[in-house]
């Protein structure tokens, strides 16, 4: 099957598609508002540190597994799965036993879940990580496309001149009314899913790559225009100052972990999206530079989004710390105060839509690749059937955001199985994916590469296409003297290869684990 596997036309196609996956609502919708809530400049620095320490090594890891196996996440772990693995057997057995205990205490939902998961881990070992990725693809896309649908609705409203709000409370009320209207929310969500399915259905080169090559430059252009507009408003500098002046007094352990979790989400890590895109690479590409460029582009766009938003917010005297409503409530109010506000508003929401679209297609591609590779489905079927399922799941999210009580049966079912629920079905999906599936996935991907598959075979894969960078002394590399090194001299101690091995074996998994335990409340680290 791999003989006929599609490949990117070259490294540019891969990089733009992968950057398109990474750059999404996370950068433009979420990053500015969590920066606003966590005090500005200092948080930005912490985020950059997380990107460097965890984001970059794990990114390289996923792309490497993908290119090595030329498979979707499930197939990839199947291919590299060791014949037996004491750690996996112990873990699976332990979880299954816990499940039995839970059942004995009549915790039906958790009990069945733990029993099933434990048995699966015991039997399939690391392949379960691939299935976690698939599950994450389903859940993330279901709520992601609802938010993406709102951007379609808002772009339309901007065009129709309906975004005239005198103040933020009015805008907030209009936003609540919009998302609570199930007809609109579901129609917009459907439109977004149709776009995703249409693009992914055309395949890797003619669909994903082609559209990424069109949409990513558009995104950059719109973002630049919006930054120029924001910076030239009188009073904009207060926003720049907030954004770029670090005040470490405002940083807590909690905000460090938020930065870490967001680094994962923003770089599309932990669920095999980068792994799947990497599986369409051929052996000539330089994985090191590709990973670096993708991470830099993603970070750049997050920083630029802040620069497009905060100066305008401050210039018009609004607070930056309003939470998720920042771009749907504060920005329309800001645009209303600017000449030609409707045009800027329209451009902004198109920007958001473009970013969401290139991410949405990567989420769908993970699921589609599984059905094509492992189940032998035609691409068409592998796209549209899961697409329809995701649409239905997302419709539940869309309905529940406005009013959870519209879905009493769903809520009752979840409560009966798992006890209390926080937030709506939308929040359940978001929480499941962002706080559980992605960090767990990232943790196991790093652990697997560092300790089970092995740094050596992984590095051998990376060397193909990047040999002149991996084994020269780090100082020579930084000094621009990489060609000065005699390849027959024995390996120097500190090379990129060695550095990556240390990060992937120790630093990244420990950092992710600490963050995960803190988010789920098993570890208390101060505020
Ligand atoms: N990285 C995307 C964003 O920032 C979201 C995403 C997560 C996409 C995981 C694919 C996989 O919006």
mmCIF file with all atom_site columns, C-alpha atoms in Angstrom, residues 32 36 44 102 152 165 213 216 259 286 325 344 346 350 358 392 400 402 435 437 482:
data_model
loop_
_atom_site.group_PDB
_atom_site.id
_atom_site.type_symbol
_atom_site.label_atom_id
_atom_site.label_alt_id
_atom_site.label_comp_id
_atom_site.label_asym_id
_atom_site.label_entity_id
_atom_site.label_seq_id
_atom_site.pdbx_PDB_ins_code
_atom_site.Cartn_x
_atom_site.Cartn_y
_atom_site.Cartn_z
_atom_site.occupancy
_atom_site.B_iso_or_equiv
_atom_site.pdbx_formal_charge
_atom_site.auth_seq_id
_atom_site.auth_comp_id
_atom_site.auth_asym_id
_atom_site.auth_atom_id
_atom_site.pdbx_PDB_model_num
ATOM 1  C CA . UNK A 1 32  ? -4.342  36.673 22.945 1.00 0.00 ? 32  UNK A CA 1
ATOM 2  C CA . UNK A 1 36  ? -4.563  39.026 28.520 1.00 0.00 ? 36  UNK A CA 1
ATOM 3  C CA . UNK A 1 44  ? 4.594   35.533 26.474 1.00 0.00 ? 44  UNK A CA 1
ATOM 4  C CA . UNK A 1 102 ? -14.510 0.940  40.507 1.00 0.00 ? 102 UNK A CA 1
ATOM 5  C CA . UNK A 1 152 ? -18.296 32.326 9.336  1.00 0.00 ? 152 UNK A CA 1
ATOM 6  C CA . UNK A 1 165 ? -22.154 47.600 19.068 1.00 0.00 ? 165 UNK A CA 1
ATOM 7  C CA . UNK A 1 213 ? -0.410  27.171 -0.342 1.00 0.00 ? 213 UNK A CA 1
ATOM 8  C CA . UNK A 1 216 ? -1.429  30.646 4.315  1.00 0.00 ? 216 UNK A CA 1
ATOM 9  C CA . UNK A 1 259 ? 1.388   28.134 28.758 1.00 0.00 ? 259 UNK A CA 1
ATOM 10 C CA . UNK A 1 286 ? 15.367  17.807 6.240  1.00 0.00 ? 286 UNK A CA 1
ATOM 11 C CA . UNK A 1 325 ? -15.112 36.682 24.438 1.00 0.00 ? 325 UNK A CA 1
ATOM 12 C CA . UNK A 1 344 ? -11.713 45.536 9.291  1.00 0.00 ? 344 UNK A CA 1
ATOM 13 C CA . UNK A 1 346 ? -14.800 41.301 7.975  1.00 0.00 ? 346 UNK A CA 1
ATOM 14 C CA . UNK A 1 350 ? -11.979 35.862 7.444  1.00 0.00 ? 350 UNK A CA 1
ATOM 15 C CA . UNK A 1 358 ? -6.161  24.747 7.623  1.00 0.00 ? 358 UNK A CA 1
ATOM 16 C CA . UNK A 1 392 ? -23.374 15.227 14.514 1.00 0.00 ? 392 UNK A CA 1
ATOM 17 C CA . UNK A 1 400 ? -25.276 22.793 24.350 1.00 0.00 ? 400 UNK A CA 1
ATOM 18 C CA . UNK A 1 402 ? -26.287 28.172 24.289 1.00 0.00 ? 402 UNK A CA 1
ATOM 19 C CA . UNK A 1 435 ? -6.573  18.657 29.236 1.00 0.00 ? 435 UNK A CA 1
ATOM 20 C CA . UNK A 1 437 ? -5.968  13.485 25.368 1.00 0.00 ? 437 UNK A CA 1
ATOM 21 C CA . UNK A 1 482 ? 29.576  22.844 10.645 1.00 0.00 ? 482 UNK A CA 1
#
